[in-house]
XYZ file of N, CA and C in Angstrom:
696
model
N -55.603 48.024 7.584
C -55.490 48.819 8.732
C -56.423 48.268 9.826
N -57.577 47.805 9.449
C -58.560 47.317 10.412
C -58.070 46.069 11.197
N -57.063 45.320 10.619
C -56.705 44.002 11.268
C -55.249 44.332 12.101
N -54.859 45.524 12.126
C -53.484 45.619 12.726
C -53.355 45.248 14.189
N -54.386 45.671 15.011
C -54.295 45.139 16.377
C -54.349 43.595 16.529
N -55.167 42.958 15.735
C -55.368 41.571 15.702
C -54.043 40.866 15.308
N -53.292 41.295 14.277
C -52.185 40.814 13.888
C -50.955 40.989 14.938
N -50.931 42.239 15.548
C -50.013 42.605 16.639
C -50.146 41.585 17.795
N -51.457 41.296 18.247
C -51.745 40.344 19.116
C -51.384 38.968 18.929
N -51.546 38.618 17.640
C -51.282 37.253 17.261
C -49.797 36.815 17.351
N -48.867 37.929 17.007
C -47.501 37.689 17.026
C -47.010 37.845 18.326
N -47.755 38.421 19.200
C -47.382 38.494 20.675
C -47.705 37.127 21.475
N -48.704 36.489 20.992
C -49.252 35.391 21.851
C -49.066 33.868 21.092
N -48.651 33.890 19.951
C -48.579 32.780 19.161
C -47.101 32.494 18.673
N -46.880 31.292 18.258
C -45.445 30.988 17.659
C -45.433 31.732 16.280
N -44.366 31.993 15.643
C -44.288 32.642 14.355
C -45.030 31.886 13.382
N -44.868 30.542 13.354
C -45.666 29.847 12.341
C -47.127 29.923 12.491
N -47.660 29.925 13.634
C -49.128 30.009 14.049
C -49.649 31.340 13.673
N -48.750 32.401 13.895
C -49.151 33.716 13.666
C -49.281 34.115 12.218
N -48.256 33.552 11.448
C -48.337 33.655 9.979
C -49.507 32.958 9.317
N -49.768 31.704 9.891
C -50.988 30.994 9.344
C -52.276 31.802 9.656
N -52.308 32.432 10.868
C -53.489 33.300 11.273
C -53.610 34.427 10.341
N -52.324 35.091 10.062
C -52.328 36.181 9.004
C -52.897 35.887 7.613
N -52.485 34.736 7.180
C -53.091 34.168 5.869
C -54.681 34.136 5.837
N -55.211 33.661 6.932
C -56.687 33.502 7.007
C -57.313 34.881 7.298
N -56.669 35.670 8.080
C -57.300 36.992 8.399
C -57.255 37.943 7.279
N -56.119 38.147 6.656
C -55.940 39.052 5.617
C -56.530 38.555 4.314
N -56.363 37.387 4.018
C -56.918 36.866 2.828
C -56.219 37.392 1.505
N -55.447 38.170 1.604
C -54.674 38.650 0.404
C -53.439 37.871 0.057
N -52.588 38.461 -0.820
C -51.278 37.878 -1.116
C -50.266 38.240 -0.181
N -49.592 37.188 0.428
C -48.507 37.409 1.265
C -47.249 37.192 0.491
N -46.206 38.145 0.655
C -45.056 38.084 -0.067
C -43.837 38.220 1.026
N -42.843 37.317 0.830
C -41.734 37.321 1.649
C -40.422 37.664 0.894
N -39.699 38.901 1.303
C -38.521 39.174 0.643
C -37.399 38.499 1.052
N -36.386 38.116 0.286
C -35.234 37.546 0.744
C -34.090 37.925 0.033
N -32.888 38.174 0.716
C -31.571 38.466 0.069
C -30.735 37.226 0.418
N -31.302 36.314 0.963
C -30.725 34.903 1.334
C -29.613 35.141 2.396
N -29.854 36.144 3.266
C -29.180 36.233 4.453
C -29.651 35.310 5.501
N -29.062 35.080 6.629
C -29.403 34.084 7.590
C -30.815 34.198 8.130
N -31.335 35.423 8.442
C -32.627 35.575 8.893
C -33.736 35.193 7.781
N -33.364 35.663 6.555
C -34.265 35.245 5.377
C -34.317 33.713 5.267
N -33.199 33.071 5.368
C -33.224 31.604 5.311
C -34.036 30.896 6.356
N -34.015 31.553 7.608
C -34.843 30.922 8.684
C -36.355 31.166 8.332
N -36.728 32.283 7.691
C -38.192 32.508 7.356
C -38.491 31.582 6.231
N -37.655 31.369 5.232
C -37.967 30.584 4.093
C -38.201 29.167 4.628
N -37.379 28.590 5.501
C -37.486 27.305 6.160
C -38.833 27.078 6.951
N -39.222 28.117 7.682
C -40.415 28.081 8.389
C -41.622 28.209 7.595
N -41.676 29.020 6.416
C -42.725 29.130 5.647
C -42.939 27.878 4.723
N -41.844 27.331 4.125
C -41.992 26.175 3.385
C -42.322 24.901 4.275
N -41.754 24.785 5.477
C -41.955 23.607 6.443
C -43.437 23.517 6.743
N -44.063 24.520 6.872
C -45.467 24.658 7.361
C -46.394 24.921 6.046
N -45.923 24.826 4.965
C -46.700 24.922 3.741
C -47.599 26.143 3.765
N -47.088 27.157 4.226
C -47.825 28.578 4.088
C -47.837 29.046 2.739
N -49.065 29.597 2.217
C -49.102 30.217 0.887
C -48.496 31.554 0.753
N -47.163 31.638 0.751
C -46.384 32.717 0.714
C -45.539 32.696 -0.552
N -45.533 33.935 -1.178
C -44.668 34.058 -2.335
C -43.316 34.654 -1.935
N -42.256 34.050 -2.601
C -40.971 34.673 -2.355
C -40.427 35.454 -3.429
N -39.700 36.549 -3.049
C -39.129 37.263 -4.163
C -37.787 37.920 -3.754
N -36.887 38.108 -4.458
C -35.568 38.834 -4.282
C -35.292 39.975 -5.283
N -34.437 40.834 -4.788
C -33.959 41.901 -5.718
C -32.533 41.605 -6.163
N -32.337 41.334 -7.440
C -31.049 41.266 -7.899
C -30.498 42.571 -8.490
N -29.577 43.170 -7.768
C -29.060 44.504 -8.086
C -28.147 44.598 -9.197
N -27.679 43.418 -9.663
C -26.559 43.265 -10.628
C -25.199 43.493 -10.105
N -25.195 43.555 -8.703
C -23.694 43.675 -8.096
C -23.516 42.813 -6.970
N -24.327 41.732 -6.928
C -24.248 40.687 -5.811
C -23.042 39.758 -5.885
N -22.733 39.275 -4.715
C -21.707 38.293 -4.653
C -22.090 36.937 -5.325
N -21.086 36.222 -5.908
C -21.509 34.953 -6.461
C -21.957 34.033 -5.499
N -21.521 34.086 -4.250
C -21.989 33.301 -3.119
C -23.382 33.376 -2.895
N -23.782 34.679 -3.083
C -25.343 34.874 -2.942
C -26.089 34.149 -4.049
N -25.665 34.251 -5.213
C -26.433 33.354 -6.218
C -26.168 31.950 -6.010
N -25.226 31.434 -5.356
C -25.088 29.964 -5.114
C -26.074 29.540 -3.949
N -26.245 30.520 -3.006
C -27.123 30.314 -1.935
C -28.669 30.349 -2.522
N -29.047 31.146 -3.499
C -30.258 31.225 -4.014
C -30.513 29.803 -4.867
N -29.459 29.227 -5.536
C -29.527 27.962 -6.235
C -29.777 26.782 -5.183
N -29.143 26.814 -4.131
C -29.329 25.858 -3.082
C -30.653 25.868 -2.430
N -31.119 27.091 -2.204
C -32.354 27.237 -1.531
C -33.538 26.742 -2.487
N -33.488 27.139 -3.820
C -34.579 26.684 -4.675
C -34.540 25.078 -4.686
N -33.423 24.624 -4.821
C -33.233 23.081 -4.774
C -33.692 22.481 -3.591
N -33.455 22.955 -2.381
C -33.838 22.316 -1.210
C -35.191 22.437 -0.958
N -35.879 23.702 -1.226
C -37.242 23.681 -0.874
C -38.221 23.525 -2.005
N -37.717 23.374 -3.162
C -38.476 23.210 -4.337
C -39.761 24.254 -4.487
N -39.257 25.626 -4.230
C -40.184 26.714 -4.258
C -39.652 27.696 -5.357
N -40.519 28.410 -6.049
C -40.019 29.426 -6.882
C -39.776 30.707 -6.094
N -38.696 31.442 -6.514
C -38.254 32.599 -6.045
C -38.209 33.733 -7.095
N -39.250 34.606 -7.119
C -39.309 35.550 -8.224
C -38.228 36.556 -8.213
N -37.524 36.922 -9.271
C -36.356 37.766 -9.157
C -36.773 39.089 -9.914
N -36.597 40.227 -9.121
C -36.687 41.576 -9.818
C -35.515 42.338 -10.027
N -35.258 42.825 -11.109
C -34.085 43.567 -11.591
C -34.389 44.994 -11.677
N -33.343 45.864 -11.455
C -33.503 47.301 -11.795
C -33.835 47.527 -13.259
N -34.253 48.758 -13.570
C -34.590 48.997 -14.940
C -33.252 49.341 -15.690
N -33.130 48.675 -16.710
C -31.655 48.705 -17.498
C -31.495 50.048 -17.915
N -32.447 50.700 -18.360
C -32.057 52.067 -19.113
C -31.786 53.005 -17.923
N -32.328 52.944 -16.724
C -32.026 53.839 -15.694
C -30.673 53.607 -15.113
N -30.305 52.236 -14.958
C -28.965 51.977 -14.493
C -27.896 52.399 -15.574
N -28.142 52.266 -16.790
C -27.318 52.732 -17.822
C -27.077 54.303 -17.739
N -28.252 54.928 -17.586
C -28.055 56.398 -17.429
C -27.280 56.773 -16.198
N -27.433 56.157 -15.047
C -26.774 56.461 -13.846
C -25.263 56.092 -14.097
N -24.921 55.156 -14.610
C -23.477 54.691 -14.822
C -22.758 55.623 -15.779
N -23.510 55.966 -16.752
C -22.964 56.934 -17.855
C -22.703 58.236 -17.247
N -23.567 58.682 -16.317
C -23.485 60.100 -15.743
C -22.496 60.054 -14.575
N -22.598 59.189 -13.635
C -21.873 59.170 -12.529
C -20.615 58.224 -12.372
N -20.510 57.334 -13.250
C -19.525 56.245 -13.041
C -19.967 54.940 -12.515
N -19.332 53.832 -12.810
C -19.784 52.548 -12.281
C -19.756 52.428 -10.843
N -18.762 53.006 -10.111
C -18.621 53.011 -8.639
C -18.975 54.255 -8.041
N -19.994 54.880 -8.390
C -20.457 56.196 -8.044
C -20.659 56.240 -6.441
N -21.012 55.251 -5.850
C -21.415 55.183 -4.419
C -20.302 55.520 -3.548
N -19.039 55.316 -3.863
C -17.916 55.621 -3.017
C -17.695 57.192 -2.901
N -18.255 57.949 -3.785
C -17.974 59.387 -3.865
C -18.857 60.189 -2.980
N -20.065 59.877 -2.733
C -20.875 60.583 -1.774
C -22.065 59.716 -1.315
N -22.533 60.071 -0.131
C -23.761 59.546 0.359
C -24.877 59.583 -0.585
N -25.040 60.871 -1.215
C -26.108 60.986 -2.199
C -26.078 60.011 -3.326
N -24.734 59.910 -3.826
C -24.632 58.907 -5.002
C -25.000 57.479 -4.523
N -24.573 57.264 -3.348
C -24.841 55.871 -2.857
C -26.272 55.543 -2.814
N -27.039 56.624 -2.278
C -28.521 56.509 -2.095
C -29.186 56.452 -3.366
N -28.606 57.171 -4.424
C -29.141 56.998 -5.729
C -29.071 55.660 -6.274
N -27.724 55.095 -6.190
C -27.629 53.730 -6.529
C -28.614 52.822 -5.983
N -28.723 52.917 -4.647
C -29.528 51.898 -3.880
C -31.046 52.098 -4.349
N -31.313 53.320 -4.540
C -32.773 53.617 -4.922
C -33.057 52.991 -6.324
N -32.215 53.093 -7.296
C -32.315 52.462 -8.544
C -32.290 51.059 -8.594
N -31.402 50.402 -7.850
C -31.095 49.070 -7.912
C -31.994 48.292 -6.938
N -32.501 49.020 -5.825
C -33.222 48.252 -4.800
C -34.674 48.793 -4.553
N -34.782 50.002 -4.310
C -36.021 50.652 -3.838
C -37.074 50.600 -5.024
N -36.760 50.959 -6.151
C -37.648 50.950 -7.255
C -38.166 49.520 -7.637
N -37.189 48.517 -7.856
C -37.571 47.156 -7.987
C -38.535 46.641 -6.838
N -38.297 47.094 -5.580
C -39.136 46.642 -4.584
C -40.551 47.106 -4.672
N -40.718 48.257 -5.225
C -42.042 48.859 -5.453
C -42.840 47.907 -6.399
N -42.171 47.438 -7.295
C -42.755 46.436 -8.398
C -43.002 45.219 -7.778
N -42.233 44.760 -6.889
C -42.351 43.476 -6.368
C -43.588 43.396 -5.392
N -43.835 44.499 -4.717
C -44.870 44.529 -3.769
C -46.243 45.115 -4.321
N -46.301 45.449 -5.427
C -47.366 46.192 -6.023
C -48.814 45.553 -5.808
N -48.758 44.083 -5.834
C -50.077 43.369 -5.647
C -50.136 42.688 -4.311
N -49.137 43.008 -3.295
C -49.111 42.242 -2.052
C -50.094 42.947 -0.994
N -50.656 42.117 -0.213
C -51.306 42.577 0.943
C -50.468 42.561 2.353
N -49.467 41.648 2.278
C -48.512 41.510 3.486
C -47.190 41.453 2.866
N -46.235 42.177 3.503
C -44.737 42.014 3.137
C -44.045 41.437 4.437
N -43.424 40.298 4.244
C -42.702 39.570 5.452
C -41.277 39.757 5.231
N -40.630 40.332 6.209
C -39.163 40.592 6.203
C -38.428 39.800 7.309
N -37.038 39.833 7.200
C -36.166 39.194 8.114
C -35.499 40.227 9.036
N -36.063 41.482 9.201
C -35.459 42.424 10.155
C -35.378 41.923 11.565
N -34.306 42.302 12.132
C -34.133 41.997 13.557
C -33.822 43.457 14.330
N -34.263 43.552 15.429
C -34.071 44.846 16.229
C -32.677 45.099 16.552
N -31.891 43.992 16.769
C -30.498 44.073 17.292
C -29.531 44.405 16.123
N -30.114 44.469 14.902
C -29.242 44.708 13.792
C -28.552 46.153 13.689
N -29.450 47.106 14.044
C -28.988 48.579 14.108
C -29.753 49.258 15.039
N -29.250 50.420 15.631
C -29.957 51.145 16.520
C -31.176 51.740 15.961
N -31.262 51.940 14.725
C -32.341 52.484 13.958
C -33.685 51.515 13.903
N -33.288 50.294 14.132
C -34.326 49.280 14.096
C -34.809 48.711 15.332
N -34.302 49.382 16.459
C -34.803 48.925 17.777
C -36.157 49.266 18.091
N -36.763 50.275 17.481
C -38.039 50.744 17.862
C -39.161 50.298 16.947
N -38.797 49.671 15.833
C -39.810 49.370 14.942
C -40.770 48.048 15.482
N -41.957 48.003 15.064
C -42.865 47.011 15.630
C -42.810 45.751 14.809
N -43.274 44.656 15.456
C -43.288 43.419 14.670
C -44.240 43.486 13.528
N -45.443 44.070 13.772
C -46.471 44.404 12.746
C -46.724 45.884 12.538
N -46.654 46.415 11.317
C -46.940 47.630 11.067
C -47.762 47.815 9.743
N -48.619 48.944 9.612
C -49.306 49.175 8.575
C -48.551 50.235 7.674
N -48.231 49.906 6.467
C -47.510 50.942 5.627
C -48.453 51.494 4.735
N -49.022 52.785 5.122
C -50.029 53.307 4.177
C -49.501 53.649 2.840
N -48.211 54.069 2.630
C -47.696 54.497 1.366
C -47.655 53.223 0.390
N -47.523 51.956 0.941
C -47.537 50.870 0.110
C -49.003 50.162 0.252
N -49.824 50.484 1.047
C -51.061 49.919 1.283
C -51.060 48.354 1.637
N -50.223 48.178 2.584
C -49.953 46.745 3.093
C -49.418 46.743 4.480
N -49.638 45.538 5.068
C -49.017 45.193 6.371
C -47.650 44.682 6.159
N -46.608 45.265 7.002
C -45.311 44.730 7.010
C -45.034 44.036 8.306
N -44.605 42.810 8.166
C -44.533 41.939 9.369
C -42.922 41.455 9.385
N -42.465 41.708 10.573
C -41.088 41.376 10.830
C -41.032 40.238 11.948
N -41.260 39.062 11.573
C -41.410 37.918 12.676
C -40.336 37.759 13.492
N -39.050 37.936 13.098
C -37.780 37.650 13.845
C -37.293 38.902 14.512
N -38.047 39.864 14.586
C -37.607 41.232 15.133
C -36.922 41.121 16.486
N -37.463 40.225 17.343
C -36.855 40.114 18.682
C -36.059 38.939 18.920
N -35.656 38.300 17.761
C -34.656 37.159 17.942
C -33.302 37.775 18.162
N -32.428 36.841 18.678
C -31.037 37.169 18.875
C -30.305 36.510 17.740
N -29.106 37.014 17.442
C -28.261 36.418 16.351
C -28.049 34.966 16.681
N -27.812 34.692 18.026
C -27.591 33.309 18.384
C -28.830 32.389 17.959
N -29.904 32.974 18.309
C -31.178 32.190 17.998
C -31.281 31.870 16.521
N -30.934 32.788 15.692
C -30.923 32.620 14.219
C -29.996 31.424 13.870
N -28.732 31.543 14.328
C -27.707 30.486 13.955
C -28.233 29.158 14.536
N -28.750 29.134 15.694
C -29.199 27.805 16.199
C -30.257 27.234 15.379
N -31.179 28.050 14.910
C -32.316 27.497 13.910
C -31.653 26.999 12.797
N -30.823 27.677 12.072
C -30.063 27.262 10.879
C -29.362 25.831 11.108
N -28.812 25.639 12.230
C -28.087 24.429 12.610
C -29.150 23.274 12.833
N -30.074 23.556 13.528
C -31.190 22.559 14.084
C -31.681 21.966 12.668
N -32.125 22.875 11.797
C -32.900 22.310 10.700
C -31.958 22.104 9.318
N -30.623 22.365 9.571
C -29.590 22.161 8.490
C -30.103 23.014 7.229
N -30.415 24.319 7.516
C -30.866 25.206 6.583
C -29.656 25.743 5.657
N -29.695 25.688 4.423
C -28.686 26.185 3.599
C -28.365 27.723 3.879
N -27.128 28.249 3.934
C -26.899 29.527 4.147
C -25.731 30.014 3.298
N -25.462 31.307 3.123
C -24.502 31.916 2.385
C -23.055 31.627 3.145
N -22.197 31.051 2.257
C -20.848 30.594 2.841
C -19.992 31.875 3.245
N -20.441 33.053 2.860
C -19.614 34.193 3.211
C -19.848 34.517 4.744
N -20.965 34.070 5.337
C -21.248 34.243 6.706
C -20.110 33.565 7.556
N -19.461 32.524 7.005
C -18.343 31.773 7.709
C -17.002 32.600 7.558
N -17.099 33.603 6.778
C -15.852 34.507 6.577
C -15.907 35.862 7.197
N -16.771 36.041 8.022
C -16.894 37.377 8.768
C -17.864 38.247 8.013
N -18.608 37.913 7.206
C -19.553 38.658 6.566
C -20.936 38.426 7.179
N -21.370 39.230 8.127
C -22.756 39.001 8.835
C -23.928 39.595 7.915
N -23.748 40.832 7.578
C -24.763 41.502 6.775
C -24.312 41.573 5.398
N -24.938 40.996 4.458
C -24.500 40.824 2.981
C -25.241 41.575 2.165
N -24.603 42.476 1.420
C -25.403 43.206 0.291
C -24.744 43.143 -1.038
N -24.500 44.209 -1.726
C -23.820 44.203 -2.934
C -22.381 44.021 -2.631
N -21.608 43.444 -3.786
C -20.236 43.027 -3.395
C -19.338 44.291 -3.142
N -19.596 45.476 -3.854
C -18.691 46.500 -3.751
C -18.825 47.237 -2.446
N -20.108 47.107 -1.851
C -20.528 47.854 -0.578
C -20.496 46.993 0.709
N -19.901 45.863 0.613
C -19.823 44.862 1.761
C -18.426 44.415 2.064
N -18.014 44.386 3.241
C -16.915 43.682 3.699
C -17.029 42.956 4.973
N -16.116 41.935 5.198
C -16.273 41.270 6.428
C -15.943 42.190 7.625
N -16.493 41.706 8.865
C -16.161 42.531 10.056
C -15.346 41.667 11.074
N -14.731 42.512 11.896
C -13.826 41.849 12.928
C -14.626 41.539 14.233
N -14.055 40.807 15.129
C -14.660 40.588 16.408
C -15.034 41.838 17.146
N -16.306 41.989 17.666
C -16.732 43.115 18.442
C -17.337 44.206 17.600
N -17.116 44.165 16.202
C -17.676 45.269 15.362
C -19.272 45.071 15.288
N -19.775 46.228 15.083
C -21.174 46.247 14.783
C -21.585 45.280 13.539
N -22.558 44.571 13.544
C -23.031 43.638 12.492
C -23.194 44.455 11.210
N -23.519 45.657 11.257
C -23.886 46.449 10.043
C -22.679 47.294 9.523
N -21.517 47.160 10.369
C -20.388 48.082 10.076
C -19.719 47.744 8.740
N -20.103 46.443 8.265
C -19.460 45.932 7.052
C -20.214 46.554 5.943
N -21.261 47.231 6.053
C -22.135 47.679 4.967
C -21.743 49.210 4.765
N -21.420 49.653 3.396
C -20.951 51.014 3.229
C -20.028 51.454 4.459
N -19.003 50.833 4.617
C -18.122 51.012 5.704
C -17.487 52.479 5.625
N -17.411 53.005 4.466
C -16.728 54.422 4.297
C -17.588 55.376 4.794
N -18.933 55.161 5.082
C -19.892 56.141 5.575
C -19.973 56.160 7.030
N -20.254 57.296 7.558
C -20.499 57.437 9.046
C -22.021 57.685 9.340
N -22.804 57.672 8.327
C -24.241 58.007 8.567
C -24.990 56.818 8.764
N -26.344 56.790 8.862
C -27.112 55.524 9.076
C -26.845 54.635 8.055
N -26.822 53.270 8.484
C -26.491 52.185 7.489
C -27.862 51.563 6.898
N -28.583 52.374 6.135
C -29.805 51.845 5.544
C -29.772 52.144 4.130
N -30.393 51.378 3.268
C -30.361 51.534 1.849
C -31.629 52.275 1.366
N -32.843 52.168 2.193
C -33.969 52.762 1.646
C -35.143 51.803 1.619
N -34.705 50.506 1.583
C -35.813 49.482 1.526
C -36.633 49.500 2.679
N -36.055 49.652 3.913
C -36.751 49.771 5.132
C -36.688 51.049 5.702
N -37.750 51.926 5.611
C -37.620 53.274 6.008
C -37.937 53.217 7.544
N -36.899 53.642 8.381
C -37.048 53.555 9.838
C -37.253 55.027 10.286
N -38.399 55.234 10.930
C -38.918 56.578 11.340
C -38.309 56.807 12.872
């Protein structure tokens, strides 16, 4: 908490790479970057590895991902020669949920979908971040109305860490331009109209003019968040 203002100032005045390097030296603790292998996450991976920053990568495997996502993970590991730690949901908890509510429970109600997200994503995230001092994410303000007012750097008291969203103010075009400039591997589903990619049963391609998150949980009319990023 004592470094919050310094970190916020660093990301206002420096390049992302410089600000992340400053974070490493200021905080001194373990920096972790979460990736679901989406376009923004791939940009951050390239930046971090390109500048040899001491950041640990992790991903959450829900057990319901697209095969193209696994292919992107393999390409990323091969390209950057970096380890990506994989966290899975607790098998017994998933088993109990499916036996009680069915394998596709999330289509039946918002409550069921949130339960599934919590078991497959939120609980594993807690384990992934338990020893982290900084959590780096690929969130962008333009992704949803709910993300417009989040800060680039925030202190998460419930997790006892700093959460940093370096690409928060980037446009989608800037993300794509970076991927093209540095020939960064990306999920082939993006070329098929999938902008925001999550679990296979809960993600569809979107059409021209649709909100980027409209392909996630498209049968719902409520906020399109899974619980990983609590937006106040």
